[in-house]
XYZ file of C-alpha atoms in Angstrom:
584
model
C 88.881 132.197 138.483
C 90.514 132.611 135.094
C 93.680 134.277 136.009
C 96.334 134.711 133.795
C 99.488 133.169 135.945
C 102.335 134.480 133.647
C 102.605 137.847 135.233
C 102.587 136.412 138.816
C 105.029 133.629 138.016
C 107.569 135.938 136.786
C 107.191 138.060 140.568
C 108.833 137.559 144.013
C 109.360 134.232 145.704
C 106.200 134.866 147.731
C 103.951 134.867 144.868
C 105.603 131.910 143.702
C 104.969 129.939 147.101
C 101.547 131.185 147.801
C 99.996 131.263 144.313
C 98.006 128.146 144.485
C 96.657 128.775 147.860
C 95.678 132.572 147.121
C 93.600 131.359 143.692
C 92.523 128.055 144.543
C 90.465 126.376 141.995
C 90.326 123.235 140.412
C 93.439 121.936 138.466
C 93.082 119.727 135.203
C 94.610 119.060 131.756
C 93.862 122.392 130.104
C 93.485 120.484 126.355
C 91.057 118.343 127.579
C 90.443 114.444 127.252
C 89.697 111.420 124.836
C 86.149 109.966 125.582
C 87.207 106.820 127.249
C 90.367 108.578 128.925
C 90.655 108.804 132.821
C 90.085 112.173 133.689
C 90.915 113.688 137.033
C 90.186 116.994 138.599
C 92.550 118.034 141.563
C 91.140 120.790 143.975
C 93.639 122.282 146.610
C 91.966 122.596 149.922
C 89.540 120.651 152.099
C 85.978 122.056 150.929
C 83.116 120.198 151.978
C 81.136 120.808 148.752
C 81.143 118.063 145.817
C 81.426 118.978 142.238
C 79.127 119.521 139.490
C 79.562 119.289 136.140
C 77.408 120.975 133.689
C 77.326 121.139 129.777
C 77.384 124.783 127.961
C 73.441 124.472 128.074
C 73.740 124.473 131.933
C 72.663 120.964 132.204
C 73.826 119.011 135.091
C 75.699 115.741 133.310
C 77.723 114.746 136.701
C 77.535 115.188 140.226
C 80.166 114.052 142.609
C 80.242 114.190 146.812
C 83.515 115.649 148.250
C 86.227 113.091 148.510
C 88.956 112.366 150.839
C 91.579 114.983 151.421
C 94.931 114.009 150.860
C 98.607 115.894 151.642
C 100.765 116.185 148.915
C 104.181 116.680 150.227
C 105.811 117.986 146.772
C 103.958 121.292 147.242
C 102.671 121.129 150.838
C 99.274 121.467 149.996
C 95.839 119.608 151.177
C 93.976 118.185 147.997
C 91.061 116.420 146.986
C 90.837 114.396 143.947
C 87.432 114.221 141.541
C 87.267 111.394 139.186
C 85.038 112.802 136.068
C 85.940 109.495 133.987
C 82.238 109.255 133.566
C 82.249 112.102 131.255
C 82.244 110.514 128.013
C 80.011 112.433 125.753
C 82.380 114.638 123.326
C 81.726 118.349 124.260
C 82.999 121.275 126.504
C 82.183 121.392 130.112
C 82.119 123.764 133.115
C 82.568 123.083 136.753
C 80.755 124.366 139.538
C 81.090 124.056 143.360
C 78.724 125.275 145.885
C 77.034 126.493 143.221
C 79.510 128.792 141.468
C 81.372 128.343 138.479
C 84.998 127.529 139.033
C 88.162 126.911 136.895
C 88.207 126.675 133.085
C 86.280 124.662 130.554
C 86.748 120.968 130.039
C 87.094 119.719 126.871
C 85.968 115.719 126.005
C 86.441 114.715 122.299
C 88.652 112.998 119.816
C 92.062 114.149 118.343
C 92.556 116.542 121.404
C 96.346 115.952 121.149
C 96.701 116.262 117.472
C 97.810 119.937 117.503
C 100.126 119.209 120.659
C 101.749 116.410 118.644
C 102.134 118.458 115.429
C 103.553 121.684 117.247
C 106.085 119.507 119.556
C 107.409 117.956 116.393
C 107.357 121.151 114.412
C 109.786 122.693 117.219
C 112.630 120.546 116.024
C 112.318 122.554 112.814
C 112.730 125.814 114.559
C 115.973 124.366 116.319
C 117.480 123.490 112.983
C 121.060 125.112 112.941
C 123.024 125.804 109.434
C 119.671 127.230 107.687
C 117.405 129.942 107.193
C 113.897 129.403 108.366
C 111.562 130.760 105.631
C 108.724 132.583 106.331
C 106.351 129.935 104.351
C 107.517 127.451 107.110
C 108.404 129.586 110.002
C 105.846 132.130 110.071
C 106.579 134.886 112.101
C 109.380 133.218 113.656
C 111.295 133.276 110.302
C 114.991 133.849 110.844
C 118.453 133.874 108.897
C 120.606 130.885 109.033
C 122.780 130.698 111.814
C 126.034 128.375 112.403
C 126.879 126.980 109.011
C 129.672 124.813 110.789
C 131.422 124.377 107.872
C 134.703 124.942 109.779
C 134.391 123.601 113.171
C 137.839 123.576 114.847
C 139.140 119.973 116.395
C 139.574 121.001 120.093
C 143.340 121.147 121.155
C 144.537 121.659 117.355
C 144.500 125.470 117.666
C 146.823 128.116 119.577
C 143.700 129.169 121.805
C 143.194 125.339 123.065
C 146.696 124.437 123.617
C 147.693 123.329 119.786
C 150.707 124.638 117.945
C 148.783 125.467 114.623
C 145.811 127.289 113.168
C 143.734 124.317 113.843
C 142.282 121.639 112.226
C 138.739 121.905 110.925
C 135.798 119.584 109.920
C 132.378 120.273 108.065
C 129.891 119.595 110.812
C 126.644 121.454 109.679
C 122.651 120.636 110.246
C 121.556 119.325 113.390
C 119.606 120.655 116.037
C 120.544 123.313 118.700
C 120.380 121.693 121.541
C 118.258 123.614 124.256
C 118.000 127.278 125.003
C 121.550 127.860 123.789
C 123.282 127.291 120.383
C 125.233 124.088 121.195
C 125.073 120.548 119.586
C 125.361 117.876 121.598
C 125.821 114.276 120.849
C 124.694 112.622 123.970
C 121.741 114.538 124.252
C 120.905 113.955 120.452
C 121.075 110.292 121.072
C 118.224 110.158 123.684
C 116.344 112.601 121.540
C 116.519 110.795 118.262
C 115.791 107.432 119.967
C 112.745 108.830 121.770
C 111.283 110.142 118.297
C 112.061 106.911 116.487
C 110.775 104.862 119.205
C 107.606 106.932 118.842
C 107.686 105.885 115.042
C 108.271 102.468 115.705
C 105.375 102.198 118.006
C 102.705 104.382 116.633
C 103.752 104.651 112.817
C 100.311 104.766 111.057
C 99.463 107.870 113.203
C 102.711 109.233 112.850
C 102.345 109.002 108.900
C 99.030 110.664 108.849
C 100.375 113.890 110.494
C 101.745 116.884 108.394
C 103.160 120.053 110.112
C 104.647 122.164 107.124
C 108.375 121.565 107.055
C 110.528 121.779 103.945
C 111.021 118.521 102.212
C 114.300 117.253 100.726
C 112.943 113.588 100.848
C 109.755 113.119 99.623
C 109.421 109.499 100.172
C 110.040 109.982 104.027
C 107.451 110.401 106.678
C 107.648 114.034 107.288
C 109.192 112.725 111.139
C 111.843 110.672 109.476
C 112.686 113.901 107.361
C 113.167 115.751 110.393
C 115.032 113.312 112.404
C 117.517 112.835 109.402
C 118.251 116.217 109.608
C 119.874 115.904 113.040
C 121.409 112.177 112.009
C 123.244 113.969 109.065
C 125.021 116.335 111.376
C 125.747 113.132 114.047
C 127.529 111.473 111.147
C 129.708 114.567 110.784
C 131.081 114.192 114.208
C 132.480 110.668 113.693
C 136.461 110.502 113.251
C 138.089 108.392 110.684
C 138.821 106.035 113.567
C 135.297 105.603 114.584
C 135.634 107.688 117.634
C 132.863 110.409 117.906
C 133.276 114.186 119.137
C 131.276 115.030 122.237
C 129.743 118.406 120.890
C 130.022 121.442 118.891
C 130.066 124.636 120.696
C 131.747 127.810 121.608
C 134.026 127.777 124.307
C 131.353 129.687 126.356
C 127.865 130.102 126.243
C 126.866 133.185 123.935
C 124.471 135.746 124.602
C 120.808 136.312 124.095
C 121.119 137.141 120.472
C 119.673 135.550 117.116
C 121.939 132.327 115.885
C 123.601 134.322 113.095
C 124.886 136.943 115.644
C 126.386 134.305 117.561
C 129.754 134.356 115.749
C 132.452 133.018 118.211
C 134.768 130.108 116.764
C 133.072 126.532 116.964
C 134.793 123.571 118.537
C 134.245 119.691 117.773
C 135.264 118.827 121.450
C 136.981 115.696 122.337
C 136.461 112.000 121.235
C 134.940 109.902 123.778
C 133.304 106.362 124.865
C 129.858 107.633 125.978
C 129.042 109.958 122.665
C 130.380 107.063 120.744
C 128.347 104.441 122.166
C 125.083 107.040 122.185
C 125.919 107.515 118.566
C 126.235 103.780 117.538
C 122.807 102.845 119.372
C 121.044 105.638 117.598
C 122.690 104.770 114.058
C 121.825 101.429 114.672
C 118.285 102.000 115.639
C 117.806 104.465 112.626
C 119.195 102.041 110.168
C 116.322 99.618 111.275
C 113.404 102.328 110.750
C 115.038 103.811 107.594
C 115.847 100.352 105.948
C 112.675 100.185 103.903
C 112.701 103.176 102.840
C 116.358 104.129 102.187
C 118.337 101.159 102.155
C 121.702 102.898 101.199
C 120.962 105.517 103.971
C 120.518 102.543 106.568
C 123.581 100.664 105.255
C 125.621 103.893 106.025
C 124.242 104.272 109.250
C 124.884 100.684 110.532
C 128.463 100.726 109.141
C 128.724 103.896 111.061
C 127.362 102.308 114.047
C 129.779 99.286 114.161
C 132.766 101.135 113.640
C 132.023 103.653 116.669
C 131.219 100.333 118.974
C 134.606 99.387 117.750
C 136.435 102.578 118.961
C 134.589 102.495 122.475
C 135.762 98.561 122.926
C 139.078 99.601 122.335
C 139.007 102.984 124.338
C 136.595 101.648 127.317
C 137.797 104.089 129.994
C 137.981 107.366 127.599
C 134.964 109.412 129.354
C 134.484 112.526 128.691
C 136.253 115.379 130.983
C 135.509 118.941 130.554
C 138.138 121.175 129.629
C 138.859 124.063 132.117
C 138.359 126.747 129.212
C 135.555 125.207 128.030
C 131.979 126.316 129.723
C 129.279 124.942 127.764
C 127.156 122.078 128.807
C 129.049 118.939 129.716
C 126.691 116.010 129.600
C 128.892 113.741 131.571
C 127.405 112.478 134.887
C 130.170 111.990 137.833
C 129.282 108.400 138.174
C 129.812 107.400 134.345
C 131.084 103.670 133.887
C 129.809 103.252 130.391
C 127.906 99.949 131.058
C 124.427 101.244 130.441
C 125.779 102.936 126.994
C 127.390 99.563 126.073
C 123.800 97.670 127.074
C 121.924 99.958 124.882
C 124.434 100.057 121.891
C 124.784 96.352 122.079
C 121.098 95.903 122.047
C 120.269 98.137 119.340
C 123.382 96.642 117.022
C 122.270 93.342 117.188
C 118.822 93.727 116.315
C 120.175 95.986 113.695
C 122.324 93.054 112.427
C 119.075 90.705 112.508
C 116.887 93.022 110.691
C 119.868 93.557 107.901
C 120.263 89.893 107.427
C 123.650 89.352 109.278
C 122.492 87.742 112.646
C 125.349 85.072 111.997
C 128.165 87.041 111.477
C 131.119 87.472 114.046
C 130.217 91.303 114.462
C 126.653 90.219 115.643
C 127.835 87.351 117.915
C 130.090 90.051 119.808
C 127.039 92.379 120.599
C 124.949 89.655 121.803
C 127.421 88.244 124.021
C 128.437 91.944 125.269
C 124.633 92.205 126.307
C 124.342 89.075 127.726
C 127.347 89.667 129.830
C 125.985 93.078 131.038
C 122.705 92.606 132.928
C 119.847 95.127 132.928
C 119.634 97.377 135.997
C 116.479 99.110 137.189
C 117.597 102.399 136.269
C 116.572 105.151 133.572
C 115.651 106.641 131.550
C 117.378 109.894 130.993
C 120.605 111.121 128.937
C 122.893 110.039 132.046
C 121.295 106.625 132.283
C 120.269 104.889 128.889
C 119.608 101.378 130.714
C 115.815 101.853 129.823
C 116.431 102.288 126.441
C 118.092 98.945 126.003
C 115.319 97.403 128.089
C 112.641 98.753 125.765
C 114.192 97.811 122.775
C 115.093 94.202 124.099
C 111.597 93.622 125.685
C 109.637 94.563 122.657
C 111.510 92.111 120.196
C 111.253 88.702 121.029
C 112.139 88.049 117.348
C 115.462 89.231 117.433
C 116.395 88.073 121.165
C 116.210 84.951 123.240
C 113.220 84.595 125.658
C 115.949 84.880 128.752
C 116.886 88.313 127.337
C 113.349 89.204 126.495
C 111.952 88.236 130.054
C 114.787 90.246 131.939
C 114.055 93.446 129.862
C 110.323 92.897 130.657
C 110.797 92.693 134.232
C 112.964 96.057 134.197
C 109.904 97.730 132.422
C 107.367 96.418 134.333
C 108.895 96.833 137.784
C 109.406 100.318 137.026
C 105.771 100.857 135.760
C 104.229 99.129 138.667
C 106.197 101.587 140.887
C 104.944 104.326 139.292
C 101.343 103.286 139.030
C 101.324 102.650 142.475
C 102.466 106.096 143.193
C 100.129 107.625 140.653
C 97.181 105.828 142.348
C 97.707 106.820 145.973
C 99.069 110.612 145.719
C 97.095 113.561 146.174
C 97.802 115.024 142.669
C 97.381 111.515 140.981
C 100.959 111.771 139.446
C 103.406 108.803 138.957
C 106.654 110.567 140.130
C 109.208 109.585 142.268
C 111.249 111.955 144.938
C 114.239 112.103 142.103
C 111.828 112.972 139.627
C 111.893 116.454 140.925
C 115.338 117.838 139.263
C 116.620 119.801 136.373
C 114.164 119.207 133.587
C 111.343 117.547 135.949
C 108.707 117.859 133.436
C 111.040 115.587 131.144
C 111.072 113.222 133.839
C 107.182 113.389 134.171
C 107.075 112.583 130.254
C 109.708 109.755 130.429
C 107.663 108.208 133.355
C 104.655 108.403 131.161
C 106.778 106.670 128.511
C 107.633 103.545 130.734
C 103.977 103.356 131.500
C 102.865 103.190 127.903
C 105.627 100.399 127.130
C 103.938 98.620 130.252
C 100.553 98.903 128.454
C 102.264 97.658 125.106
C 103.685 94.625 126.639
C 100.761 93.658 128.413
C 97.566 95.255 127.281
C 96.745 96.309 130.755
C 94.792 99.681 130.561
C 95.790 100.948 133.847
C 99.261 101.748 132.717
C 97.549 104.180 130.305
C 95.708 105.610 132.948
C 99.031 106.366 134.608
C 100.448 107.786 131.199
C 97.510 110.066 131.029
C 98.276 111.235 134.599
C 101.802 112.436 133.578
C 100.398 114.235 130.348
C 97.644 115.838 132.722
C 100.413 117.303 134.989
C 102.095 118.567 132.088
C 99.257 120.376 130.856
C 97.690 122.063 133.816
C 96.963 119.594 136.550
C 99.810 121.063 138.685
C 100.078 123.486 141.541
C 101.230 126.332 139.218
C 97.513 125.690 137.392
C 99.697 126.208 134.014
C 100.472 124.248 130.720
C 103.794 123.698 130.849
C 103.612 123.643 127.015
C 104.338 127.073 125.029
C 101.365 128.296 123.034
C 99.030 125.258 124.338
C 96.003 125.225 127.288
C 94.783 128.626 129.057
C 97.755 129.548 130.678
C 101.354 128.749 129.354
C 104.755 130.091 129.609
C 105.596 133.423 127.942
C 109.239 133.758 128.487
C 110.736 130.614 128.136
C 114.869 130.700 128.333
C 115.321 130.161 125.008
C 117.762 132.632 123.112
C 115.447 133.035 119.761
C 112.515 133.671 121.863
C 114.374 136.351 123.762
C 115.902 138.030 120.946
C 113.397 137.817 118.001
C 111.285 140.789 118.740
C 108.065 138.429 118.393
C 105.884 138.599 121.770
C 104.672 134.999 121.434
C 107.375 132.164 122.016
C 107.366 129.308 119.503
C 104.679 127.156 120.147
C 105.054 123.407 121.277
C 107.996 123.788 123.652
C 108.113 122.150 126.914
C 110.007 123.812 129.722
C 112.024 122.429 132.138
C 109.576 122.559 135.257
C 110.267 123.250 138.988
C 112.713 121.827 141.142
C 114.851 123.063 144.275
C 117.891 122.968 142.771
C 118.018 126.869 142.143
C 121.127 127.058 140.032
C 119.895 130.110 138.420
C 119.927 132.469 141.554
C 122.052 133.223 144.130
C 121.288 131.967 147.545
C 122.857 134.736 149.397
C 120.017 136.996 147.931
C 122.187 139.076 145.585
C 120.786 139.756 141.984
C 121.934 137.137 139.608
C 121.332 137.398 135.803
C 118.414 139.927 136.764
C 116.233 136.937 138.029
C 113.913 137.393 140.794
C 114.728 135.291 143.805
C 112.342 132.607 144.530
C 114.465 130.865 146.774
C 111.976 130.969 149.528
C 110.020 127.953 147.389
C 110.676 125.197 149.865
C 108.548 122.542 147.648
C 109.770 121.345 144.373
C 106.284 121.850 142.785
C 106.182 125.260 143.545
C 109.804 126.310 142.587
C 109.116 127.437 139.269
C 109.543 131.179 137.491
C 108.093 132.025 134.130
C 110.847 134.080 133.381
C 113.590 134.071 130.587
C 116.541 134.264 133.623
C 115.334 130.949 135.303
C 117.500 128.489 132.911
C 116.988 126.121 135.867
C 113.076 125.713 135.513
C 112.220 127.506 132.265
C 114.462 126.573 129.431
C 113.783 124.236 126.852
C 115.460 121.172 125.341
C 115.314 118.737 122.501
C 115.283 115.901 125.072
C 112.562 117.415 126.836
C 110.141 117.681 123.881
C 110.919 114.384 122.477
C 108.936 112.226 125.379
C 106.167 114.539 125.076
C 105.898 113.764 121.502
C 106.028 110.183 122.402
C 103.529 110.577 125.712
C 100.882 112.519 123.448
C 101.209 110.667 120.463
C 100.737 107.404 122.321
C 97.356 108.681 124.002
C 96.193 109.823 120.654
C 96.582 106.249 119.235
C 95.687 104.236 122.279
C 92.268 106.127 123.056
C 91.797 106.343 119.178
C 91.463 102.570 118.730
């Protein structure tokens, strides 16, 4: 049954809880599959009928008996999983059960994720601060420039925030808006830029081949590096003369749902700290490697900035970010911060950068390597609050720079995590490699990051079973989920229409910008009042008691329907990886 779910998902809690059972049908990746990909169809319930696949001429090409029934705790459903991987001939197919047509068409073909990758990358252009988005690039989502950020006030230097004077200012223009709001945050930019550059490092030929219509300043750059530079340039403005890096550029409070040029409250560069400085150091070091062959001067500039930031962090190892009482924008500061994972990541990236720059034997390189060896990998990550896995990715892939013991330790971390994920995906009702802790704010990014771990395991071993697990992660994001929705705007038969995203809320365009991965379901319910009172005019979905069902396609649901740069980046990585691997 091809019902549009967007209207239902914006309704009451009873709808959110009962939707999949009321409209039970096959749940499948709505964009399709490469011919050699694993292809799973999940069917809620315990129907005794098998599944039949027919081509558009009505010819039966595959028949499967009814499989075992499994419980899936995350939705409270009984489900059956059909493996249709034998379907390898490119084409469009339909599913039948009990002689009745069910579900939506299934596509098998090459390059089924190309447009998704390009749109997910193009979205970063739509998030650009400080510049107008012209119609020739932005289409109907063109807008005026917002936040020139040419006079950003240093927090604490003006009378409003406790200082005595008019306030010292810096120029901190360019960069990407972080999420549904208009802030720019170093910590979240760090993991975002890493992920995009990692995609480029792992799959350069594929990403070099793509074009998605953005303005060009650096004609010799691949487009992805052009886009990433727009944010790197902003990050460089956030470093003080002493090497320390400010945490964020935001207003003191979140602004309203207005276009960026209407958000005119004073903007502040808020508090230098060790976490921001180390994330900055890691990304600048990584970027210096990636850009070295196309822009040596820029690469040298970034490496110098990275080393200076690391030096500041070494001198100020306890200078963690603490949100001031008068600042109410995102804190990006986990409560259990100790800095070890950031030091680990920054040391790994800096040592590799020094090796690539031909400075392997200088004193600074020796310090980075010693620091890394004294700070062992842990089985954690990856998310903005713990970047240990990013360090493991770097070292595991680079036996030319790191010694065999470090490489072996890093590989063990990556493969242990991947094996745990693969085991869950192979045995769960929805075939989703997800842990209980994956169901948090931004759960969809957790699924994409899980897929990224599995892709790295494949790159390290050549074992295609890890690719199957990565495919399962993308399948979930693109429709194989209890809500029967592709969580990426503009892609699939049913996708979010009302993301929590200020430009989408105020631009008077019905369609949201395509290519945005919304945060996804979880039970945090931070956007509702559990006493039942209306909050942000958001329908109450508190009755949803299973994490995979607690989602609302409503702009008020910032807990489940916001967008963010660090969620889109692993979507880019995962979809690009599957395009490349299955395209071989």
